[in-house]
PDB file of C-alpha atoms in Angstrom:
ATOM      1  CA  MET A   1      84.327 114.100 100.504  1.00  0.00           C
ATOM      2  CA  MET A   2      85.695 114.009 104.066  1.00  0.00           C
ATOM      3  CA  VAL A   3      88.734 112.531 105.810  1.00  0.00           C
ATOM      4  CA  ASN A   4      88.048 110.856 109.163  1.00  0.00           C
ATOM      5  CA  THR A   5      90.265 111.411 112.206  1.00  0.00           C
ATOM      6  CA  SER A   6      90.868 107.666 112.390  1.00  0.00           C
ATOM      7  CA  ASP A   7      92.172 107.714 108.801  1.00  0.00           C
ATOM      8  CA  ILE A   8      94.625 110.471 109.707  1.00  0.00           C
ATOM      9  CA  LEU A   9      95.889 108.642 112.805  1.00  0.00           C
ATOM     10  CA  ASP A  10      96.318 105.424 110.785  1.00  0.00           C
ATOM     11  CA  ALA A  11      98.314 107.162 108.046  1.00  0.00           C
ATOM     12  CA  ARG A  12     101.795 105.872 107.243  1.00  0.00           C
ATOM     13  CA  ILE A  13     104.548 108.250 108.363  1.00  0.00           C
ATOM     14  CA  LEU A  14     108.307 108.044 107.757  1.00  0.00           C
ATOM     15  CA  ILE A  15     110.795 110.120 109.777  1.00  0.00           C
ATOM     16  CA  VAL A  16     114.143 110.800 108.069  1.00  0.00           C
ATOM     17  CA  ASP A  17     116.853 112.457 110.188  1.00  0.00           C
ATOM     18  CA  ASP A  18     120.502 111.681 110.918  1.00  0.00           C
ATOM     19  CA  GLN A  19     120.155 112.843 114.531  1.00  0.00           C
ATOM     20  CA  VAL A  20     118.940 110.177 116.954  1.00  0.00           C
ATOM     21  CA  ALA A  21     117.516 112.774 119.347  1.00  0.00           C
ATOM     22  CA  ASN A  22     115.327 114.307 116.613  1.00  0.00           C
ATOM     23  CA  VAL A  23     114.028 110.900 115.503  1.00  0.00           C
ATOM     24  CA  GLN A  24     113.159 109.896 119.060  1.00  0.00           C
ATOM     25  CA  LEU A  25     111.461 113.230 119.776  1.00  0.00           C
ATOM     26  CA  LEU A  26     109.276 113.011 116.692  1.00  0.00           C
ATOM     27  CA  GLU A  27     108.415 109.340 117.307  1.00  0.00           C
ATOM     28  CA  GLN A  28     107.365 110.139 120.871  1.00  0.00           C
ATOM     29  CA  LEU A  29     105.372 113.184 119.789  1.00  0.00           C
ATOM     30  CA  LEU A  30     103.498 111.276 117.097  1.00  0.00           C
ATOM     31  CA  SER A  31     102.821 108.266 119.333  1.00  0.00           C
ATOM     32  CA  GLU A  32     101.414 110.458 122.104  1.00  0.00           C
ATOM     33  CA  ALA A  33      99.200 112.214 119.514  1.00  0.00           C
ATOM     34  CA  GLY A  34      97.674 108.838 118.579  1.00  0.00           C
ATOM     35  CA  TYR A  35      99.458 108.031 115.314  1.00  0.00           C
ATOM     36  CA  THR A  36      99.767 104.277 114.900  1.00  0.00           C
ATOM     37  CA  CYS A  37     101.976 103.676 111.855  1.00  0.00           C
ATOM     38  CA  ILE A  38     105.339 105.380 112.352  1.00  0.00           C
ATOM     39  CA  ALA A  39     108.646 104.345 110.789  1.00  0.00           C
ATOM     40  CA  SER A  40     112.055 106.010 110.748  1.00  0.00           C
ATOM     41  CA  THR A  41     115.459 105.849 109.110  1.00  0.00           C
ATOM     42  CA  MET A  42     118.729 107.690 109.623  1.00  0.00           C
ATOM     43  CA  ASN A  43     119.967 106.704 106.168  1.00  0.00           C
ATOM     44  CA  PRO A  44     118.638 109.054 103.451  1.00  0.00           C
ATOM     45  CA  ALA A  45     119.676 106.622 100.704  1.00  0.00           C
ATOM     46  CA  GLU A  46     116.955 104.229 101.922  1.00  0.00           C
ATOM     47  CA  VAL A  47     114.068 106.667 101.579  1.00  0.00           C
ATOM     48  CA  CYS A  48     113.103 106.092  97.932  1.00  0.00           C
ATOM     49  CA  GLY A  49     113.154 102.319  98.327  1.00  0.00           C
ATOM     50  CA  LEU A  50     111.150 102.459 101.546  1.00  0.00           C
ATOM     51  CA  HIS A  51     108.562 104.754  99.959  1.00  0.00           C
ATOM     52  CA  THR A  52     108.251 102.479  96.918  1.00  0.00           C
ATOM     53  CA  GLN A  53     107.635  99.553  99.257  1.00  0.00           C
ATOM     54  CA  ASN A  54     105.338 101.230 101.818  1.00  0.00           C
ATOM     55  CA  ARG A  55     103.749 104.218  99.995  1.00  0.00           C
ATOM     56  CA  TYR A  56     103.957 106.642 102.916  1.00  0.00           C
ATOM     57  CA  ASP A  57     101.298 109.274 103.386  1.00  0.00           C
ATOM     58  CA  LEU A  58     103.851 111.627 104.925  1.00  0.00           C
ATOM     59  CA  ILE A  59     107.650 111.839 104.971  1.00  0.00           C
ATOM     60  CA  LEU A  60     109.255 114.109 107.593  1.00  0.00           C
ATOM     61  CA  LEU A  61     112.559 114.853 105.875  1.00  0.00           C
ATOM     62  CA  ASP A  62     115.619 116.544 107.344  1.00  0.00           C
ATOM     63  CA  LEU A  63     117.378 118.696 104.780  1.00  0.00           C
ATOM     64  CA  LYS A  64     120.919 118.698 106.166  1.00  0.00           C
ATOM     65  CA  MET A  65     122.299 115.151 106.257  1.00  0.00           C
ATOM     66  CA  PRO A  66     125.713 113.712 105.363  1.00  0.00           C
ATOM     67  CA  GLY A  67     126.205 111.834 102.109  1.00  0.00           C
ATOM     68  CA  MET A  68     122.801 112.686 100.666  1.00  0.00           C
ATOM     69  CA  ASP A  69     120.848 115.780 101.663  1.00  0.00           C
ATOM     70  CA  GLY A  70     117.100 116.249 101.674  1.00  0.00           C
ATOM     71  CA  PHE A  71     117.055 118.001  98.298  1.00  0.00           C
ATOM     72  CA  GLN A  72     118.652 114.956  96.665  1.00  0.00           C
ATOM     73  CA  VAL A  73     116.133 112.699  98.390  1.00  0.00           C
ATOM     74  CA  MET A  74     113.242 114.752  96.973  1.00  0.00           C
ATOM     75  CA  GLU A  75     114.722 114.555  93.477  1.00  0.00           C
ATOM     76  CA  GLY A  76     114.755 110.781  93.817  1.00  0.00           C
ATOM     77  CA  LEU A  77     111.173 110.694  95.104  1.00  0.00           C
ATOM     78  CA  LYS A  78     109.940 112.774  92.162  1.00  0.00           C
ATOM     79  CA  LYS A  79     111.124 110.065  89.770  1.00  0.00           C
ATOM     80  CA  ASP A  80     108.484 107.719  91.201  1.00  0.00           C
ATOM     81  CA  ASP A  81     105.769 107.802  88.519  1.00  0.00           C
ATOM     82  CA  ALA A  82     103.334 105.959  90.793  1.00  0.00           C
ATOM     83  CA  ASP A  83     102.947 109.008  93.046  1.00  0.00           C
ATOM     84  CA  SER A  84     102.449 112.421  91.450  1.00  0.00           C
ATOM     85  CA  TYR A  85     101.923 114.024  94.869  1.00  0.00           C
ATOM     86  CA  LEU A  86     105.150 114.376  96.911  1.00  0.00           C
ATOM     87  CA  PRO A  87     104.079 113.894 100.562  1.00  0.00           C
ATOM     88  CA  VAL A  88     107.057 115.665 102.164  1.00  0.00           C
ATOM     89  CA  ILE A  89     107.430 118.078 105.079  1.00  0.00           C
ATOM     90  CA  VAL A  90     111.028 119.227 105.383  1.00  0.00           C
ATOM     91  CA  LEU A  91     112.793 119.751 108.713  1.00  0.00           C
ATOM     92  CA  THR A  92     115.268 122.625 108.677  1.00  0.00           C
ATOM     93  CA  ALA A  93     117.055 125.016 110.988  1.00  0.00           C
ATOM     94  CA  GLU A  94     118.026 127.339 108.127  1.00  0.00           C
ATOM     95  CA  PRO A  95     115.344 129.863 107.057  1.00  0.00           C
ATOM     96  CA  GLY A  96     117.000 130.322 103.677  1.00  0.00           C
ATOM     97  CA  HIS A  97     116.287 126.698 102.772  1.00  0.00           C
ATOM     98  CA  LYS A  98     112.511 126.964 103.148  1.00  0.00           C
ATOM     99  CA  LEU A  99     111.763 128.577  99.781  1.00  0.00           C
ATOM    100  CA  ARG A 100     114.156 126.253  97.950  1.00  0.00           C
ATOM    101  CA  ALA A 101     112.538 123.252  99.622  1.00  0.00           C
ATOM    102  CA  LEU A 102     109.054 124.312  98.515  1.00  0.00           C
ATOM    103  CA  GLN A 103     110.353 124.916  94.984  1.00  0.00           C
ATOM    104  CA  SER A 104     111.855 121.409  95.060  1.00  0.00           C
ATOM    105  CA  GLY A 105     108.451 119.860  95.725  1.00  0.00           C
ATOM    106  CA  ALA A 106     108.054 119.833  99.497  1.00  0.00           C
ATOM    107  CA  LYS A 107     104.503 120.598 100.602  1.00  0.00           C
ATOM    108  CA  ASP A 108     105.402 122.278 103.910  1.00  0.00           C
ATOM    109  CA  PHE A 109     108.258 122.809 106.376  1.00  0.00           C
ATOM    110  CA  ILE A 110     108.879 122.561 110.133  1.00  0.00           C
ATOM    111  CA  SER A 111     111.503 124.782 111.708  1.00  0.00           C
ATOM    112  CA  LYS A 112     114.189 123.585 114.083  1.00  0.00           C
ATOM    113  CA  PRO A 113     114.291 123.690 117.047  1.00  0.00           C
ATOM    114  CA  PHE A 114     110.832 122.141 117.086  1.00  0.00           C
ATOM    115  CA  ASP A 115     107.766 123.936 118.386  1.00  0.00           C
ATOM    116  CA  LEU A 116     105.706 120.908 119.423  1.00  0.00           C
ATOM    117  CA  VAL A 117     102.327 122.560 118.822  1.00  0.00           C
ATOM    118  CA  GLU A 118     103.451 123.694 115.376  1.00  0.00           C
ATOM    119  CA  VAL A 119     104.768 120.203 114.553  1.00  0.00           C
ATOM    120  CA  LYS A 120     101.486 118.490 115.450  1.00  0.00           C
ATOM    121  CA  THR A 121      99.395 121.102 113.607  1.00  0.00           C
ATOM    122  CA  ARG A 122     101.423 120.984 110.393  1.00  0.00           C
ATOM    123  CA  ILE A 123     101.507 117.176 110.362  1.00  0.00           C
ATOM    124  CA  HIS A 124      97.745 116.916 110.927  1.00  0.00           C
ATOM    125  CA  ASN A 125      96.967 119.479 108.215  1.00  0.00           C
ATOM    126  CA  MET A 126      99.363 117.868 105.760  1.00  0.00           C
ATOM    127  CA  LEU A 127      97.888 114.405 106.285  1.00  0.00           C
ATOM    128  CA  GLU A 128      94.362 115.722 105.883  1.00  0.00           C
ATOM    129  CA  VAL A 129      95.268 117.215 102.489  1.00  0.00           C
ATOM    130  CA  ARG A 130      97.247 114.129 101.459  1.00  0.00           C
ATOM    131  CA  LEU A 131      94.450 111.679 102.296  1.00  0.00           C
ATOM    132  CA  LEU A 132      91.882 113.879 100.581  1.00  0.00           C
ATOM    133  CA  TYR A 133      94.096 113.904  97.486  1.00  0.00           C
ATOM    134  CA  LYS A 134      94.216 110.097  97.586  1.00  0.00           C
ATOM    135  CA  LYS A 135      90.447 109.864  97.932  1.00  0.00           C
ATOM    136  CA  ILE A 136      89.967 112.120  94.919  1.00  0.00           C
ATOM    137  CA  ALA A 137      92.478 110.090  92.907  1.00  0.00           C
ATOM    138  CA  ASP A 138      90.703 106.836  93.856  1.00  0.00           C
ATOM    139  CA  TYR A 139      87.330 108.365  93.012  1.00  0.00           C
ATOM    140  CA  ASN A 140      88.614 109.478  89.604  1.00  0.00           C
ATOM    141  CA  LYS A 141      89.866 105.952  88.898  1.00  0.00           C
ATOM    142  CA  VAL A 142      86.471 104.485  89.797  1.00  0.00           C
ATOM    143  CA  LEU A 143      84.724 107.143  87.719  1.00  0.00           C
ATOM    144  CA  GLU A 144      86.983 106.457  84.728  1.00  0.00           C
ATOM    145  CA  GLN A 145      86.364 102.723  85.015  1.00  0.00           C
ATOM    146  CA  THR A 146      82.605 103.297  85.277  1.00  0.00           C
ATOM    147  CA  VAL A 147      82.667 105.505  82.168  1.00  0.00           C
ATOM    148  CA  GLN A 148      84.628 102.857  80.270  1.00  0.00           C
ATOM    149  CA  GLU A 149      82.189 100.119  81.329  1.00  0.00           C
ATOM    150  CA  ARG A 150      79.140 102.179  80.403  1.00  0.00           C
ATOM    151  CA  THR A 151      80.715 103.183  77.103  1.00  0.00           C
ATOM    152  CA  ALA A 152      81.358  99.532  76.333  1.00  0.00           C
ATOM    153  CA  LYS A 153      77.755  98.656  77.201  1.00  0.00           C
ATOM    154  CA  LEU A 154      76.490 101.527  75.062  1.00  0.00           C
ATOM    155  CA  ARG A 155      78.556 100.345  72.110  1.00  0.00           C
ATOM    156  CA  GLU A 156      77.317  96.804  72.624  1.00  0.00           C
ATOM    157  CA  SER A 157      73.729  98.033  72.781  1.00  0.00           C
ATOM    158  CA  GLU A 158      74.266 100.154  69.675  1.00  0.00           C
ATOM    159  CA  ALA A 159      75.737  97.153  67.858  1.00  0.00           C
ATOM    160  CA  ARG A 160      72.687  95.047  68.771  1.00  0.00           C
ATOM    161  CA  PHE A 161      70.399  97.854  67.655  1.00  0.00           C
ATOM    162  CA  ARG A 162      72.206  98.127  64.324  1.00  0.00           C
ATOM    163  CA  SER A 163      72.053  94.367  63.878  1.00  0.00           C
ATOM    164  CA  LEU A 164      68.316  94.274  64.554  1.00  0.00           C
ATOM    165  CA  THR A 165      67.596  97.211  62.272  1.00  0.00           C
ATOM    166  CA  GLU A 166      69.599  95.588  59.497  1.00  0.00           C
ATOM    167  CA  LEU A 167      67.580  92.395  59.911  1.00  0.00           C
ATOM    168  CA  ALA A 168      64.304  94.312  59.877  1.00  0.00           C
ATOM    169  CA  SER A 169      65.159  96.677  57.041  1.00  0.00           C
ATOM    170  CA  ASP A 170      67.136  97.084  53.843  1.00  0.00           C
ATOM    171  CA  TRP A 171      69.223 100.045  54.973  1.00  0.00           C
ATOM    172  CA  TYR A 172      69.970 102.150  58.055  1.00  0.00           C
ATOM    173  CA  TRP A 173      70.824 105.849  57.984  1.00  0.00           C
ATOM    174  CA  GLU A 174      71.857 108.692  60.283  1.00  0.00           C
ATOM    175  CA  GLN A 175      72.078 112.432  59.720  1.00  0.00           C
ATOM    176  CA  ASN A 176      73.739 115.102  61.852  1.00  0.00           C
ATOM    177  CA  ALA A 177      72.047 118.330  62.947  1.00  0.00           C
ATOM    178  CA  THR A 178      72.913 120.081  59.689  1.00  0.00           C
ATOM    179  CA  GLY A 179      71.435 117.302  57.552  1.00  0.00           C
ATOM    180  CA  ASP A 180      74.670 115.674  56.426  1.00  0.00           C
ATOM    181  CA  PHE A 181      74.649 111.879  56.356  1.00  0.00           C
ATOM    182  CA  THR A 182      77.061 110.427  58.883  1.00  0.00           C
ATOM    183  CA  THR A 183      76.087 106.760  58.571  1.00  0.00           C
ATOM    184  CA  VAL A 184      74.461 104.741  55.809  1.00  0.00           C
ATOM    185  CA  SER A 185      74.580 100.955  56.056  1.00  0.00           C
ATOM    186  CA  GLY A 186      73.044  98.286  53.902  1.00  0.00           C
ATOM    187  CA  PRO A 187      72.875  97.788  50.130  1.00  0.00           C
ATOM    188  CA  VAL A 188      71.525 101.250  49.377  1.00  0.00           C
ATOM    189  CA  LEU A 189      73.186 101.561  45.988  1.00  0.00           C
ATOM    190  CA  GLU A 190      71.928  98.155  44.914  1.00  0.00           C
ATOM    191  CA  ILE A 191      68.364  98.817  46.063  1.00  0.00           C
ATOM    192  CA  LEU A 192      67.938 102.470  45.146  1.00  0.00           C
ATOM    193  CA  GLY A 193      70.515 102.627  42.403  1.00  0.00           C
ATOM    194  CA  ILE A 194      71.707 105.938  43.895  1.00  0.00           C
ATOM    195  CA  ARG A 195      73.237 107.425  46.978  1.00  0.00           C
ATOM    196  CA  VAL A 196      70.593 107.832  49.653  1.00  0.00           C
ATOM    197  CA  ILE A 197      71.163 111.594  49.664  1.00  0.00           C
ATOM    198  CA  ALA A 198      69.477 111.730  46.277  1.00  0.00           C
ATOM    199  CA  PHE A 199      66.119 111.281  47.932  1.00  0.00           C
ATOM    200  CA  PHE A 200      66.665 113.082  51.236  1.00  0.00           C
ATOM    201  CA  GLY A 201      68.799 115.886  49.842  1.00  0.00           C
ATOM    202  CA  GLU A 202      69.920 117.403  46.573  1.00  0.00           C
ATOM    203  CA  GLN A 203      70.353 115.321  43.415  1.00  0.00           C
ATOM    204  CA  THR A 204      73.248 115.609  41.013  1.00  0.00           C
ATOM    205  CA  ASP A 205      73.407 114.926  37.298  1.00  0.00           C
ATOM    206  CA  GLU A 206      75.176 111.640  38.012  1.00  0.00           C
ATOM    207  CA  GLU A 207      72.286 110.300  40.060  1.00  0.00           C
ATOM    208  CA  ILE A 208      69.193 108.577  38.775  1.00  0.00           C
ATOM    209  CA  THR A 209      66.111 110.780  38.693  1.00  0.00           C
ATOM    210  CA  GLY A 210      62.459 109.791  38.670  1.00  0.00           C
ATOM    211  CA  TRP A 211      61.512 110.383  42.289  1.00  0.00           C
ATOM    212  CA  ASN A 212      58.022 111.533  43.136  1.00  0.00           C
ATOM    213  CA  GLN A 213      58.810 115.165  43.892  1.00  0.00           C
ATOM    214  CA  THR A 214      55.737 115.706  46.093  1.00  0.00           C
ATOM    215  CA  GLU A 215      56.649 112.738  48.321  1.00  0.00           C
ATOM    216  CA  ARG A 216      60.232 113.887  48.441  1.00  0.00           C
ATOM    217  CA  GLU A 217      59.305 117.405  49.578  1.00  0.00           C
ATOM    218  CA  MET A 218      56.904 116.045  52.222  1.00  0.00           C
ATOM    219  CA  LEU A 219      59.655 113.870  53.715  1.00  0.00           C
ATOM    220  CA  GLN A 220      62.160 116.705  53.679  1.00  0.00           C
ATOM    221  CA  ALA A 221      59.634 118.914  55.485  1.00  0.00           C
ATOM    222  CA  LYS A 222      59.165 116.316  58.257  1.00  0.00           C
ATOM    223  CA  ILE A 223      62.910 116.108  58.772  1.00  0.00           C
ATOM    224  CA  ALA A 224      63.266 119.895  58.788  1.00  0.00           C
ATOM    225  CA  ALA A 225      60.504 120.097  61.432  1.00  0.00           C
ATOM    226  CA  ARG A 226      62.205 117.326  63.469  1.00  0.00           C
ATOM    227  CA  GLN A 227      59.094 115.179  63.307  1.00  0.00           C
ATOM    228  CA  PRO A 228      59.289 111.393  63.577  1.00  0.00           C
ATOM    229  CA  PHE A 229      57.770 109.408  60.739  1.00  0.00           C
ATOM    230  CA  LEU A 230      56.838 105.759  60.351  1.00  0.00           C
ATOM    231  CA  ASP A 231      56.605 103.825  57.092  1.00  0.00           C
ATOM    232  CA  PHE A 232      56.544 106.952  54.985  1.00  0.00           C
ATOM    233  CA  PRO A 233      55.834 105.785  51.393  1.00  0.00           C
ATOM    234  CA  PHE A 234      57.710 107.067  48.394  1.00  0.00           C
ATOM    235  CA  SER A 235      58.333 105.840  44.890  1.00  0.00           C
ATOM    236  CA  ARG A 236      60.431 106.266  41.802  1.00  0.00           C
ATOM    237  CA  VAL A 237      59.835 105.685  38.094  1.00  0.00           C
ATOM    238  CA  ASN A 238      62.837 104.089  36.420  1.00  0.00           C
ATOM    239  CA  GLY A 239      64.032 104.758  32.900  1.00  0.00           C
ATOM    240  CA  ASP A 240      62.364 101.565  31.627  1.00  0.00           C
ATOM    241  CA  GLY A 241      59.007 102.680  33.013  1.00  0.00           C
ATOM    242  CA  SER A 242      59.051 100.286  35.984  1.00  0.00           C
ATOM    243  CA  VAL A 243      58.063 101.662  39.385  1.00  0.00           C
ATOM    244  CA  GLN A 244      59.982 101.058  42.608  1.00  0.00           C
ATOM    245  CA  GLN A 245      58.194 101.570  45.913  1.00  0.00           C
ATOM    246  CA  PHE A 246      59.800 102.134  49.322  1.00  0.00           C
ATOM    247  CA  ARG A 247      58.939 102.905  52.947  1.00  0.00           C
ATOM    248  CA  VAL A 248      61.199 104.822  55.315  1.00  0.00           C
ATOM    249  CA  SER A 249      60.977 105.465  59.042  1.00  0.00           C
ATOM    250  CA  GLY A 250      62.968 107.972  61.050  1.00  0.00           C
ATOM    251  CA  GLU A 251      63.203 109.728  64.405  1.00  0.00           C
ATOM    252  CA  PRO A 252      65.020 112.828  65.675  1.00  0.00           C
ATOM    253  CA  MET A 253      67.887 112.278  68.133  1.00  0.00           C
ATOM    254  CA  PHE A 254      68.454 114.383  71.266  1.00  0.00           C
ATOM    255  CA  ASP A 255      71.259 114.303  73.847  1.00  0.00           C
ATOM    256  CA  ASN A 256      70.883 114.348  77.661  1.00  0.00           C
ATOM    257  CA  ALA A 257      70.513 118.129  77.577  1.00  0.00           C
ATOM    258  CA  CYS A 258      67.623 117.807  75.093  1.00  0.00           C
ATOM    259  CA  ARG A 259      69.704 119.265  72.279  1.00  0.00           C
ATOM    260  CA  PHE A 260      68.868 118.008  68.808  1.00  0.00           C
ATOM    261  CA  PHE A 261      71.835 116.399  67.074  1.00  0.00           C
ATOM    262  CA  GLY A 262      70.360 114.590  64.094  1.00  0.00           C
ATOM    263  CA  PHE A 263      68.041 111.935  62.658  1.00  0.00           C
ATOM    264  CA  ARG A 264      68.252 108.187  62.307  1.00  0.00           C
ATOM    265  CA  GLY A 265      66.041 105.670  60.590  1.00  0.00           C
ATOM    266  CA  ILE A 266      65.567 102.659  58.357  1.00  0.00           C
ATOM    267  CA  GLY A 267      64.235 101.993  54.898  1.00  0.00           C
ATOM    268  CA  VAL A 268      62.825  99.003  53.008  1.00  0.00           C
ATOM    269  CA  GLU A 269      61.838  98.358  49.402  1.00  0.00           C
ATOM    270  CA  THR A 270      58.190  97.306  49.089  1.00  0.00           C
ATOM    271  CA  THR A 271      58.009  96.863  45.328  1.00  0.00           C
ATOM    272  CA  ALA A 272      55.736  93.894  44.519  1.00  0.00           C
ATOM    273  CA  LYS A 273      57.717  91.033  43.057  1.00  0.00           C
ATOM    274  CA  PRO A 274      56.428  89.716  39.697  1.00  0.00           C
TER     275      PRO A 274
END
C-alpha cells in the first residue's frame, strides 16, 4: 500500500500561529514546495471547528499563543471521535515543550526559528504517514463491509440449504468434532420416539430401545472414520412388535484449512404405510 507524491501535495494543511510573519513564511514555503491546499488561522479557538469541517491531513500548530495555547487546542482535537489519529506537528521555540507536546498527542515537532529543509522534510514525512494511516483505515472499512456482506450471503445460503433439506427429509442434524450434537431440526421425537442421540450415541434408560445393534455400530464406525454415507438403512423393533425403518445420510465437514469440525446430515423414515 503506497502513497503517491500527488496525494501528499494535495493533502489539506492548516497553519495555526498568532504571528503573521510565521504564517506567511510557512504558506510561502509550502506553496513553493508544490502543496495545493493550504489554509491558516491566527485564532486558536477556531481550530477544532475548522478541522471538523475540513478534516485536515496536517495541522501545523504553534504552542505559545494568547488566550488558548497549543496544548489546549490538542485537548479539544482529541475529543473528536471521528478522527482517532491526531495529525499535529507543533511549532515551538522552547525545547522543554517538545516532550510534553508528544505526550499530549502531537506526532512531531518543528523548532523555531525554522530550518527550512527540516520543515519541508518533517511535513512530507508526516503527511506520508498520515495518508497511509487513512488508506489503511479505509481498507479496513471496506474489508469489514465485505465480511459482513459475505457473512450475510453465507447465512442466506445456509438458510436455503436448511429449508431444502427439511423439504427433502424428516430431520436434519449436525455434530461437532467431538461427536456432540449441535443442531437437530425436524420432528425427531415424533418420528423416532427418542432423542436422535439414542441411535448415534449412547442410550439411557429413559430412551426407547429396540435398535438393530449391528446397524448402529456400523453407522457409528463410519462417523468415527469420518466417512460420508448415503441412505444408510437402519431399523428398530417397537414394544408392540412393529418395525420402523429409516435411512440416514451424512458427510464430514472441514474448514478452509482442511480441519475436521464435525458431521451433518439428514434422515427419513421409510416404514411402509399399511
